[in-house]
């Protein structure tokens, strides 16, 4: 508990407060860089479709209308499918950096994650639902309400719990499915630790198979977080080397980028919305994610040695806040800016795409700076126990 209190007062995350003493000097910087870069990638991902597009970027590009703009959107979305797996791997690696008393350490970290994961999840989700109620009161017929996945006309206690915790699907603040599943992974961490100690390869095989088959064990939204959290623990407990050379990283990045480009172009050859093709493409995209994890980690290792990486690392404490706050900000920014687009051309669509993300990040950063200035402790609570800078 003393470590948790110290972490909150200093703004450092619990995992960092407990593990940083044992990390190689370069790894904390790389981890902070990864958090910022990957969360910005998630903001791009959560732009979703262009307002004038009838095709979801999840299925690929639109070969009939605005093919270049929709290809870029789909490619970036597919590329950053590696974000949640890599963030989960980092979380597992930090969590399973255990001491001479592993069960006591696990129990302490589980309690710490109540403050750094569960309570922010509840708080931000309630704030998102409250925003939806305000929008419903002001403009009850607006199509933006559909983005909230909540029945504002007939709210109920179960609907509220479902909106917060994602009991039947994605939560209302949909980005918190990752935090939800990460917290559940932490809850089962004693079992994961036993598997890591006594049958690690069997654990990789079983959890890997469940991930490939999209088997959720009845409690997870997806098993991406659980599987890669376990892999992070495997890497930590088995002391897997984390360094990747820049030459190897470039090969991995190009390979991963080509695979995601091919996936985005899939509608040229088949209908990605029909069940056989949809399942095949989903499996292929899923199997490519480990490659994306390693490639993106290698890129972050490289960035950590640059001035840009130093800038990102300085604001590593903003990553959780940005992840928590970018929805619903991005939907309001997206449709507000769309009204300013002078022509629905590929160039203006991509300008709108970039501007929407840039404005969303800027608004979140401004909000973070104001909250941190007014109350560093409130910011630490909202940001999972971290400082703004």
mmCIF file of C-alpha atoms in Angstrom:
data_model
loop_
_atom_site.group_PDB
_atom_site.id
_atom_site.type_symbol
_atom_site.label_atom_id
_atom_site.label_comp_id
_atom_site.label_asym_id
_atom_site.label_seq_id
_atom_site.Cartn_x
_atom_site.Cartn_y
_atom_site.Cartn_z
ATOM 1 C CA UNK A 1 0.000 0.000 0.000
ATOM 2 C CA UNK A 2 2.870 2.351 0.689
ATOM 3 C CA UNK A 3 4.159 1.785 -2.847
ATOM 4 C CA UNK A 4 0.709 2.549 -4.245
ATOM 5 C CA UNK A 5 0.405 5.770 -2.253
ATOM 6 C CA UNK A 6 3.905 6.816 -3.279
ATOM 7 C CA UNK A 7 3.119 6.121 -6.917
ATOM 8 C CA UNK A 8 -0.061 8.184 -6.837
ATOM 9 C CA UNK A 9 1.597 11.103 -5.080
ATOM 10 C CA UNK A 10 4.497 11.109 -7.504
ATOM 11 C CA UNK A 11 2.292 10.435 -10.505
ATOM 12 C CA UNK A 12 4.261 7.340 -11.489
ATOM 13 C CA UNK A 13 2.256 4.237 -12.391
ATOM 14 C CA UNK A 14 2.281 1.428 -9.845
ATOM 15 C CA UNK A 15 4.022 -0.957 -12.232
ATOM 16 C CA UNK A 16 6.729 1.585 -12.969
ATOM 17 C CA UNK A 17 7.145 2.463 -9.291
ATOM 18 C CA UNK A 18 7.668 -1.198 -8.414
ATOM 19 C CA UNK A 19 9.673 -2.333 -11.396
ATOM 20 C CA UNK A 20 11.796 0.578 -12.583
ATOM 21 C CA UNK A 21 14.653 -0.169 -10.203
ATOM 22 C CA UNK A 22 15.266 -3.459 -11.986
ATOM 23 C CA UNK A 23 14.859 -2.246 -15.590
ATOM 24 C CA UNK A 24 17.744 -1.675 -17.979
ATOM 25 C CA UNK A 25 18.288 2.050 -18.423
ATOM 26 C CA UNK A 26 16.795 2.312 -21.929
ATOM 27 C CA UNK A 27 13.613 0.310 -21.346
ATOM 28 C CA UNK A 28 11.583 2.830 -19.286
ATOM 29 C CA UNK A 29 12.019 5.400 -22.057
ATOM 30 C CA UNK A 30 11.030 2.879 -24.725
ATOM 31 C CA UNK A 31 7.946 1.885 -22.753
ATOM 32 C CA UNK A 32 6.843 5.514 -22.406
ATOM 33 C CA UNK A 33 7.444 6.101 -26.121
ATOM 34 C CA UNK A 34 5.429 2.986 -26.968
ATOM 35 C CA UNK A 35 2.501 4.075 -24.816
ATOM 36 C CA UNK A 36 2.233 7.497 -26.432
ATOM 37 C CA UNK A 37 2.753 6.328 -30.024
ATOM 38 C CA UNK A 38 0.345 3.403 -29.717
ATOM 39 C CA UNK A 39 -2.411 5.422 -28.079
ATOM 40 C CA UNK A 40 -2.154 8.080 -30.792
ATOM 41 C CA UNK A 41 -2.452 5.170 -33.213
ATOM 42 C CA UNK A 42 -5.647 4.136 -31.445
ATOM 43 C CA UNK A 43 -7.045 7.639 -31.929
ATOM 44 C CA UNK A 44 -6.459 7.230 -35.675
ATOM 45 C CA UNK A 45 -8.068 3.800 -35.494
ATOM 46 C CA UNK A 46 -11.144 5.175 -33.707
ATOM 47 C CA UNK A 47 -11.792 7.752 -36.393
ATOM 48 C CA UNK A 48 -13.537 4.836 -38.107
ATOM 49 C CA UNK A 49 -15.220 5.595 -41.468
ATOM 50 C CA UNK A 50 -15.239 8.864 -43.325
ATOM 51 C CA UNK A 51 -18.604 10.588 -42.887
ATOM 52 C CA UNK A 52 -19.258 10.260 -46.630
ATOM 53 C CA UNK A 53 -18.118 6.638 -46.925
ATOM 54 C CA UNK A 54 -20.401 3.620 -47.040
ATOM 55 C CA UNK A 55 -17.537 1.162 -46.436
ATOM 56 C CA UNK A 56 -16.075 0.328 -43.029
ATOM 57 C CA UNK A 57 -12.263 0.546 -42.926
ATOM 58 C CA UNK A 58 -12.345 -2.723 -40.967
ATOM 59 C CA UNK A 59 -13.312 -4.530 -44.158
ATOM 60 C CA UNK A 60 -10.756 -2.764 -46.335
ATOM 61 C CA UNK A 61 -10.782 0.084 -48.828
ATOM 62 C CA UNK A 62 -13.621 1.113 -51.131
ATOM 63 C CA UNK A 63 -12.614 0.218 -54.706
ATOM 64 C CA UNK A 64 -15.499 2.215 -56.177
ATOM 65 C CA UNK A 65 -15.438 5.571 -54.368
ATOM 66 C CA UNK A 66 -12.537 7.548 -52.891
ATOM 67 C CA UNK A 67 -10.260 4.528 -53.163
ATOM 68 C CA UNK A 68 -7.052 6.321 -52.124
ATOM 69 C CA UNK A 69 -8.488 7.997 -49.022
ATOM 70 C CA UNK A 70 -10.288 4.860 -47.883
ATOM 71 C CA UNK A 71 -7.142 2.795 -48.476
ATOM 72 C CA UNK A 72 -5.070 5.092 -46.242
ATOM 73 C CA UNK A 73 -7.745 5.000 -43.542
ATOM 74 C CA UNK A 74 -8.060 1.213 -43.676
ATOM 75 C CA UNK A 75 -4.282 0.660 -43.799
ATOM 76 C CA UNK A 76 -3.611 2.830 -40.724
ATOM 77 C CA UNK A 77 -6.477 1.181 -38.848
ATOM 78 C CA UNK A 78 -5.209 -2.306 -39.660
ATOM 79 C CA UNK A 79 -1.606 -1.348 -38.886
ATOM 80 C CA UNK A 80 -2.541 -0.195 -35.395
ATOM 81 C CA UNK A 81 -4.374 -3.422 -34.654
ATOM 82 C CA UNK A 82 -0.992 -4.232 -33.100
ATOM 83 C CA UNK A 83 -1.440 -1.471 -30.486
ATOM 84 C CA UNK A 84 -3.552 -3.359 -27.947
ATOM 85 C CA UNK A 85 -1.427 -6.545 -28.175
ATOM 86 C CA UNK A 86 1.796 -4.576 -27.636
ATOM 87 C CA UNK A 87 0.331 -2.519 -24.779
ATOM 88 C CA UNK A 88 -0.893 -5.774 -23.212
ATOM 89 C CA UNK A 89 2.539 -7.368 -23.625
ATOM 90 C CA UNK A 90 4.179 -4.395 -21.922
ATOM 91 C CA UNK A 91 1.642 -4.605 -19.081
ATOM 92 C CA UNK A 92 2.351 -8.306 -18.599
ATOM 93 C CA UNK A 93 6.095 -7.764 -18.700
ATOM 94 C CA UNK A 94 5.869 -5.100 -16.005
ATOM 95 C CA UNK A 95 3.357 -7.014 -13.887
ATOM 96 C CA UNK A 96 5.350 -10.244 -13.722
ATOM 97 C CA UNK A 97 8.604 -8.585 -12.687
ATOM 98 C CA UNK A 98 8.259 -10.313 -9.314
ATOM 99 C CA UNK A 99 10.296 -10.235 -6.118
ATOM 100 C CA UNK A 100 11.343 -12.993 -3.720
ATOM 101 C CA UNK A 101 7.741 -13.064 -2.461
ATOM 102 C CA UNK A 102 5.800 -13.393 -5.721
ATOM 103 C CA UNK A 103 2.333 -14.121 -4.311
ATOM 104 C CA UNK A 104 2.526 -11.153 -1.964
ATOM 105 C CA UNK A 105 3.718 -8.958 -4.833
ATOM 106 C CA UNK A 106 0.912 -10.199 -7.095
ATOM 107 C CA UNK A 107 -1.672 -9.530 -4.381
ATOM 108 C CA UNK A 108 -0.310 -6.021 -3.861
ATOM 109 C CA UNK A 109 -0.349 -5.273 -7.569
ATOM 110 C CA UNK A 110 -3.879 -6.609 -7.900
ATOM 111 C CA UNK A 111 -4.998 -4.150 -5.228
ATOM 112 C CA UNK A 112 -3.066 -1.396 -6.965
ATOM 113 C CA UNK A 113 -4.852 -2.058 -10.266
ATOM 114 C CA UNK A 114 -8.174 -1.258 -8.585
ATOM 115 C CA UNK A 115 -6.970 2.340 -8.345
ATOM 116 C CA UNK A 116 -5.052 2.492 -11.622
ATOM 117 C CA UNK A 117 -7.515 0.566 -13.837
ATOM 118 C CA UNK A 118 -10.925 -0.177 -12.321
ATOM 119 C CA UNK A 119 -11.768 3.172 -10.710
ATOM 120 C CA UNK A 120 -10.721 5.239 -13.759
ATOM 121 C CA UNK A 121 -12.751 2.844 -15.941
ATOM 122 C CA UNK A 122 -15.860 3.509 -13.868
ATOM 123 C CA UNK A 123 -15.258 7.258 -13.644
ATOM 124 C CA UNK A 124 -14.580 7.840 -17.330
ATOM 125 C CA UNK A 125 -17.446 5.568 -18.377
ATOM 126 C CA UNK A 126 -19.900 7.468 -16.182
ATOM 127 C CA UNK A 127 -18.598 10.742 -17.621
ATOM 128 C CA UNK A 128 -19.116 9.420 -21.165
ATOM 129 C CA UNK A 129 -22.669 8.285 -20.395
ATOM 130 C CA UNK A 130 -23.383 11.652 -18.762
ATOM 131 C CA UNK A 131 -22.145 13.378 -21.921
ATOM 132 C CA UNK A 132 -24.545 11.231 -23.913
ATOM 133 C CA UNK A 133 -27.449 12.234 -21.676
ATOM 134 C CA UNK A 134 -26.587 15.917 -22.185
ATOM 135 C CA UNK A 135 -26.485 15.391 -25.946
ATOM 136 C CA UNK A 136 -29.789 13.508 -25.769
ATOM 137 C CA UNK A 137 -31.394 16.401 -23.901
ATOM 138 C CA UNK A 138 -30.083 18.974 -26.373
ATOM 139 C CA UNK A 139 -30.517 17.068 -29.636
ATOM 140 C CA UNK A 140 -32.552 13.886 -29.038
ATOM 141 C CA UNK A 141 -32.739 13.007 -32.740
ATOM 142 C CA UNK A 142 -29.072 13.408 -33.618
ATOM 143 C CA UNK A 143 -27.346 10.448 -35.170
ATOM 144 C CA UNK A 144 -24.344 11.027 -32.910
ATOM 145 C CA UNK A 145 -26.206 9.297 -30.090
ATOM 146 C CA UNK A 146 -25.709 6.009 -31.913
ATOM 147 C CA UNK A 147 -21.987 6.307 -31.287
ATOM 148 C CA UNK A 148 -22.595 5.896 -27.546
ATOM 149 C CA UNK A 149 -24.205 2.439 -27.708
ATOM 150 C CA UNK A 150 -26.586 3.308 -24.881
ATOM 151 C CA UNK A 151 -30.394 3.496 -24.650
ATOM 152 C CA UNK A 152 -30.926 7.065 -23.502
ATOM 153 C CA UNK A 153 -34.704 6.851 -24.069
ATOM 154 C CA UNK A 154 -35.216 3.989 -21.612
ATOM 155 C CA UNK A 155 -32.206 3.832 -19.282
ATOM 156 C CA UNK A 156 -32.020 1.074 -16.674
ATOM 157 C CA UNK A 157 -29.670 -0.084 -13.940
ATOM 158 C CA UNK A 158 -28.590 -3.073 -16.022
ATOM 159 C CA UNK A 159 -28.094 -0.807 -19.012
ATOM 160 C CA UNK A 160 -25.882 1.441 -16.897
ATOM 161 C CA UNK A 161 -23.809 -1.500 -15.633
ATOM 162 C CA UNK A 162 -23.599 -2.863 -19.159
ATOM 163 C CA UNK A 163 -22.500 0.532 -20.428
ATOM 164 C CA UNK A 164 -19.748 0.726 -17.822
ATOM 165 C CA UNK A 165 -18.453 -2.840 -17.753
ATOM 166 C CA UNK A 166 -19.386 -4.187 -21.176
ATOM 167 C CA UNK A 167 -21.393 -7.137 -19.864
ATOM 168 C CA UNK A 168 -23.037 -7.940 -23.210
ATOM 169 C CA UNK A 169 -20.693 -6.200 -25.646
ATOM 170 C CA UNK A 170 -18.462 -3.190 -25.866
ATOM 171 C CA UNK A 171 -18.861 -0.640 -23.054
ATOM 172 C CA UNK A 172 -20.288 2.794 -23.854
ATOM 173 C CA UNK A 173 -16.777 4.264 -23.637
ATOM 174 C CA UNK A 174 -15.737 1.534 -26.053
ATOM 175 C CA UNK A 175 -11.995 2.173 -25.726
ATOM 176 C CA UNK A 176 -12.226 0.866 -22.154
ATOM 177 C CA UNK A 177 -12.757 -2.683 -23.349
ATOM 178 C CA UNK A 178 -8.953 -2.891 -23.221
ATOM 179 C CA UNK A 179 -8.807 -1.628 -19.624
ATOM 180 C CA UNK A 180 -11.686 -3.931 -18.658
ATOM 181 C CA UNK A 181 -9.997 -7.016 -20.095
ATOM 182 C CA UNK A 182 -6.642 -5.964 -18.661
ATOM 183 C CA UNK A 183 -8.175 -5.737 -15.197
ATOM 184 C CA UNK A 184 -9.724 -9.188 -15.639
ATOM 185 C CA UNK A 185 -6.312 -10.494 -16.731
ATOM 186 C CA UNK A 186 -4.854 -9.069 -13.531
ATOM 187 C CA UNK A 187 -7.591 -10.793 -11.507
ATOM 188 C CA UNK A 188 -6.575 -14.178 -12.927
ATOM 189 C CA UNK A 189 -2.852 -13.381 -12.630
ATOM 190 C CA UNK A 190 -2.259 -15.858 -9.746
ATOM 191 C CA UNK A 191 -3.384 -18.648 -12.083
ATOM 192 C CA UNK A 192 -1.298 -17.196 -14.911
ATOM 193 C CA UNK A 193 1.719 -17.090 -12.593
ATOM 194 C CA UNK A 194 1.305 -20.774 -11.715
ATOM 195 C CA UNK A 195 1.116 -21.636 -15.397
ATOM 196 C CA UNK A 196 4.167 -19.487 -16.142
ATOM 197 C CA UNK A 197 6.105 -21.315 -13.427
ATOM 198 C CA UNK A 198 5.086 -24.882 -14.152
ATOM 199 C CA UNK A 199 3.773 -25.150 -17.719
ATOM 200 C CA UNK A 200 4.668 -21.976 -19.656
ATOM 201 C CA UNK A 201 4.715 -23.510 -23.135
ATOM 202 C CA UNK A 202 1.412 -25.262 -22.531
ATOM 203 C CA UNK A 203 0.004 -21.919 -21.394
ATOM 204 C CA UNK A 204 1.216 -20.239 -24.574
ATOM 205 C CA UNK A 205 -0.352 -23.023 -26.643
ATOM 206 C CA UNK A 206 -3.732 -23.006 -24.865
ATOM 207 C CA UNK A 207 -4.108 -19.244 -24.619
ATOM 208 C CA UNK A 208 -2.744 -18.820 -28.136
ATOM 209 C CA UNK A 209 -5.335 -21.281 -29.468
ATOM 210 C CA UNK A 210 -8.121 -19.465 -27.590
ATOM 211 C CA UNK A 211 -6.929 -16.184 -29.069
ATOM 212 C CA UNK A 212 -6.777 -17.550 -32.612
ATOM 213 C CA UNK A 213 -10.243 -19.097 -32.239
ATOM 214 C CA UNK A 214 -11.610 -15.976 -30.527
ATOM 215 C CA UNK A 215 -12.704 -17.990 -27.491
ATOM 216 C CA UNK A 216 -13.459 -15.543 -24.673
ATOM 217 C CA UNK A 217 -13.811 -17.927 -21.678
ATOM 218 C CA UNK A 218 -17.198 -16.301 -21.134
ATOM 219 C CA UNK A 219 -15.809 -13.195 -19.411
ATOM 220 C CA UNK A 220 -13.444 -11.424 -21.802
ATOM 221 C CA UNK A 221 -14.582 -9.232 -24.667
ATOM 222 C CA UNK A 222 -11.657 -10.569 -26.674
ATOM 223 C CA UNK A 223 -8.680 -12.649 -25.604
ATOM 224 C CA UNK A 224 -6.091 -10.381 -27.226
ATOM 225 C CA UNK A 225 -5.320 -8.740 -23.887
ATOM 226 C CA UNK A 226 -5.175 -11.989 -21.913
ATOM 227 C CA UNK A 227 -2.926 -13.784 -24.397
ATOM 228 C CA UNK A 228 -0.436 -10.962 -24.895
ATOM 229 C CA UNK A 229 -0.450 -10.119 -21.180
ATOM 230 C CA UNK A 230 0.593 -13.746 -20.640
ATOM 231 C CA UNK A 231 3.259 -13.449 -23.355
ATOM 232 C CA UNK A 232 4.640 -10.380 -21.601
ATOM 233 C CA UNK A 233 4.842 -12.366 -18.376
ATOM 234 C CA UNK A 234 6.491 -15.233 -20.254
ATOM 235 C CA UNK A 235 9.116 -12.876 -21.665
ATOM 236 C CA UNK A 236 9.808 -11.382 -18.226
ATOM 237 C CA UNK A 237 9.995 -14.618 -16.264
ATOM 238 C CA UNK A 238 12.014 -16.389 -18.985
ATOM 239 C CA UNK A 239 14.270 -13.345 -19.432
ATOM 240 C CA UNK A 240 13.657 -13.140 -23.164
ATOM 241 C CA UNK A 241 15.959 -10.476 -24.694
ATOM 242 C CA UNK A 242 14.011 -7.368 -25.672
ATOM 243 C CA UNK A 243 16.543 -5.699 -27.952
ATOM 244 C CA UNK A 244 15.885 -5.738 -31.689
ATOM 245 C CA UNK A 245 18.394 -4.300 -34.132
ATOM 246 C CA UNK A 246 17.298 -1.455 -36.378
ATOM 247 C CA UNK A 247 18.112 -3.470 -39.506
ATOM 248 C CA UNK A 248 15.858 -6.302 -38.313
ATOM 249 C CA UNK A 249 13.174 -3.821 -37.313
ATOM 250 C CA UNK A 250 13.102 -2.307 -40.804
ATOM 251 C CA UNK A 251 12.583 -5.731 -42.359
ATOM 252 C CA UNK A 252 9.777 -6.500 -39.892
ATOM 253 C CA UNK A 253 8.108 -3.115 -40.411
ATOM 254 C CA UNK A 254 8.149 -3.423 -44.181
ATOM 255 C CA UNK A 255 6.830 -6.984 -43.992
ATOM 256 C CA UNK A 256 4.031 -6.010 -41.622
ATOM 257 C CA UNK A 257 3.155 -2.910 -43.641
ATOM 258 C CA UNK A 258 2.940 -4.950 -46.850
ATOM 259 C CA UNK A 259 0.677 -7.495 -45.176
ATOM 260 C CA UNK A 260 -1.638 -4.777 -43.871
ATOM 261 C CA UNK A 261 -1.645 -3.047 -47.260
ATOM 262 C CA UNK A 262 -2.648 -6.323 -48.896
ATOM 263 C CA UNK A 263 -5.361 -6.767 -46.296
ATOM 264 C CA UNK A 264 -6.679 -3.246 -46.952
ATOM 265 C CA UNK A 265 -6.756 -4.041 -50.694
ATOM 266 C CA UNK A 266 -8.609 -7.341 -50.166
ATOM 267 C CA UNK A 267 -11.894 -6.013 -51.649
ATOM 268 C CA UNK A 268 -10.154 -6.017 -55.043
ATOM 269 C CA UNK A 269 -10.253 -9.808 -55.046
ATOM 270 C CA UNK A 270 -13.142 -10.874 -52.805
ATOM 271 C CA UNK A 271 -16.105 -9.668 -50.795
ATOM 272 C CA UNK A 272 -14.800 -9.187 -47.255
ATOM 273 C CA UNK A 273 -18.302 -9.020 -45.773
ATOM 274 C CA UNK A 274 -19.424 -12.541 -46.695
ATOM 275 C CA UNK A 275 -18.956 -15.131 -43.903
ATOM 276 C CA UNK A 276 -16.294 -17.387 -45.498
ATOM 277 C CA UNK A 277 -14.149 -14.493 -46.681
ATOM 278 C CA UNK A 278 -14.770 -12.450 -43.537
ATOM 279 C CA UNK A 279 -13.628 -15.292 -41.296
ATOM 280 C CA UNK A 280 -10.578 -16.002 -43.431
ATOM 281 C CA UNK A 281 -9.499 -12.356 -43.477
ATOM 282 C CA UNK A 282 -10.102 -11.986 -39.743
ATOM 283 C CA UNK A 283 -7.877 -15.004 -39.072
ATOM 284 C CA UNK A 284 -5.138 -13.733 -41.399
ATOM 285 C CA UNK A 285 -5.200 -10.289 -39.784
ATOM 286 C CA UNK A 286 -5.111 -11.841 -36.321
ATOM 287 C CA UNK A 287 -2.133 -14.048 -37.147
ATOM 288 C CA UNK A 288 -0.209 -11.023 -38.419
ATOM 289 C CA UNK A 289 -0.491 -9.142 -35.115
ATOM 290 C CA UNK A 290 2.497 -10.802 -33.389
ATOM 291 C CA UNK A 291 4.623 -9.603 -36.302
ATOM 292 C CA UNK A 292 3.197 -6.116 -35.754
ATOM 293 C CA UNK A 293 3.965 -6.298 -32.043
ATOM 294 C CA UNK A 294 7.630 -7.096 -32.610
ATOM 295 C CA UNK A 295 7.957 -4.576 -35.460
ATOM 296 C CA UNK A 296 6.358 -1.752 -33.467
ATOM 297 C CA UNK A 297 8.467 -2.576 -30.405
ATOM 298 C CA UNK A 298 11.599 -2.380 -32.531
ATOM 299 C CA UNK A 299 10.431 0.985 -33.885
ATOM 300 C CA UNK A 300 9.869 2.282 -30.357
ATOM 301 C CA UNK A 301 13.346 1.113 -29.360
ATOM 302 C CA UNK A 302 14.707 3.185 -32.230
ATOM 303 C CA UNK A 303 12.527 6.205 -31.436
ATOM 304 C CA UNK A 304 13.680 6.126 -27.824
ATOM 305 C CA UNK A 305 17.170 7.111 -28.985
ATOM 306 C CA UNK A 306 15.931 10.200 -30.868
ATOM 307 C CA UNK A 307 14.817 13.693 -29.838
ATOM 308 C CA UNK A 308 11.274 12.891 -30.957
ATOM 309 C CA UNK A 309 11.311 9.817 -28.746
ATOM 310 C CA UNK A 310 12.542 11.934 -25.846
ATOM 311 C CA UNK A 311 9.589 14.266 -26.387
ATOM 312 C CA UNK A 312 7.135 11.365 -26.426
ATOM 313 C CA UNK A 313 8.713 9.832 -23.336
ATOM 314 C CA UNK A 314 8.413 13.118 -21.460
ATOM 315 C CA UNK A 315 4.661 13.009 -21.977
ATOM 316 C CA UNK A 316 4.250 9.307 -21.292
ATOM 317 C CA UNK A 317 1.981 10.215 -18.392
ATOM 318 C CA UNK A 318 -0.502 11.634 -20.914
ATOM 319 C CA UNK A 319 -1.026 8.316 -22.728
ATOM 320 C CA UNK A 320 -3.653 6.870 -20.370
ATOM 321 C CA UNK A 321 -5.517 10.194 -20.178
ATOM 322 C CA UNK A 322 -5.575 10.432 -23.981
ATOM 323 C CA UNK A 323 -6.773 6.841 -24.257
ATOM 324 C CA UNK A 324 -9.524 7.528 -21.725
ATOM 325 C CA UNK A 325 -10.709 10.860 -23.103
ATOM 326 C CA UNK A 326 -10.398 10.675 -26.886
ATOM 327 C CA UNK A 327 -13.907 9.252 -27.148
ATOM 328 C CA UNK A 328 -16.335 10.994 -27.313
ATOM 329 C CA UNK A 329 -14.137 13.987 -28.215
ATOM 330 C CA UNK A 330 -13.255 12.550 -31.616
ATOM 331 C CA UNK A 331 -16.854 12.064 -32.751
ATOM 332 C CA UNK A 332 -17.731 15.700 -32.040
ATOM 333 C CA UNK A 333 -14.517 16.947 -33.670
ATOM 334 C CA UNK A 334 -14.975 14.657 -36.650
ATOM 335 C CA UNK A 335 -18.464 15.843 -37.553
ATOM 336 C CA UNK A 336 -17.814 19.471 -36.668
ATOM 337 C CA UNK A 337 -14.774 19.618 -38.939
ATOM 338 C CA UNK A 338 -16.588 17.732 -41.680
ATOM 339 C CA UNK A 339 -18.953 20.694 -42.045
ATOM 340 C CA UNK A 340 -15.897 22.773 -42.998
ATOM 341 C CA UNK A 341 -14.664 20.456 -45.772
ATOM 342 C CA UNK A 342 -14.999 22.431 -49.037
ATOM 343 C CA UNK A 343 -15.105 19.397 -51.349
ATOM 344 C CA UNK A 344 -15.438 15.653 -50.823
ATOM 345 C CA UNK A 345 -12.231 14.737 -52.605
ATOM 346 C CA UNK A 346 -9.613 12.252 -51.451
ATOM 347 C CA UNK A 347 -7.233 15.072 -50.581
ATOM 348 C CA UNK A 348 -9.738 16.923 -48.412
ATOM 349 C CA UNK A 349 -10.909 13.667 -46.824
ATOM 350 C CA UNK A 350 -7.364 12.833 -45.754
ATOM 351 C CA UNK A 351 -6.825 16.402 -44.539
ATOM 352 C CA UNK A 352 -9.973 16.025 -42.461
ATOM 353 C CA UNK A 353 -8.748 12.666 -41.174
ATOM 354 C CA UNK A 354 -5.428 14.102 -39.991
ATOM 355 C CA UNK A 355 -7.012 17.271 -38.619
ATOM 356 C CA UNK A 356 -9.627 15.337 -36.645
ATOM 357 C CA UNK A 357 -6.960 13.304 -34.889
ATOM 358 C CA UNK A 358 -4.712 16.329 -34.330
ATOM 359 C CA UNK A 359 -7.551 18.399 -32.843
ATOM 360 C CA UNK A 360 -8.717 15.497 -30.680
ATOM 361 C CA UNK A 361 -5.217 14.993 -29.256
ATOM 362 C CA UNK A 362 -4.849 18.759 -28.735
ATOM 363 C CA UNK A 363 -8.185 19.101 -26.933
ATOM 364 C CA UNK A 364 -7.334 16.138 -24.692
ATOM 365 C CA UNK A 365 -3.875 17.597 -23.999
ATOM 366 C CA UNK A 366 -5.362 20.984 -23.114
ATOM 367 C CA UNK A 367 -7.857 19.332 -20.782
ATOM 368 C CA UNK A 368 -5.090 17.278 -19.195
ATOM 369 C CA UNK A 369 -2.907 20.345 -18.672
ATOM 370 C CA UNK A 370 -5.755 22.307 -17.056
ATOM 371 C CA UNK A 371 -6.727 19.450 -14.732
ATOM 372 C CA UNK A 372 -3.114 18.792 -13.798
ATOM 373 C CA UNK A 373 -2.542 22.457 -13.033
ATOM 374 C CA UNK A 374 -5.673 22.664 -10.874
ATOM 375 C CA UNK A 375 -5.187 19.343 -9.097
ATOM 376 C CA UNK A 376 -2.262 16.979 -9.772
ATOM 377 C CA UNK A 377 -3.890 14.355 -7.547
ATOM 378 C CA UNK A 378 -7.135 14.457 -9.567
ATOM 379 C CA UNK A 379 -5.143 14.147 -12.766
ATOM 380 C CA UNK A 380 -3.217 11.204 -11.307
ATOM 381 C CA UNK A 381 -6.491 9.475 -10.475
ATOM 382 C CA UNK A 382 -7.947 10.054 -13.950
ATOM 383 C CA UNK A 383 -4.676 9.032 -15.631
ATOM 384 C CA UNK A 384 -4.213 5.750 -13.806
ATOM 385 C CA UNK A 385 -1.712 7.091 -11.268
ATOM 386 C CA UNK A 386 0.491 9.127 -13.575
ATOM 387 C CA UNK A 387 1.630 12.752 -13.874
ATOM 388 C CA UNK A 388 1.000 14.848 -16.967
ATOM 389 C CA UNK A 389 4.763 15.491 -17.311
#
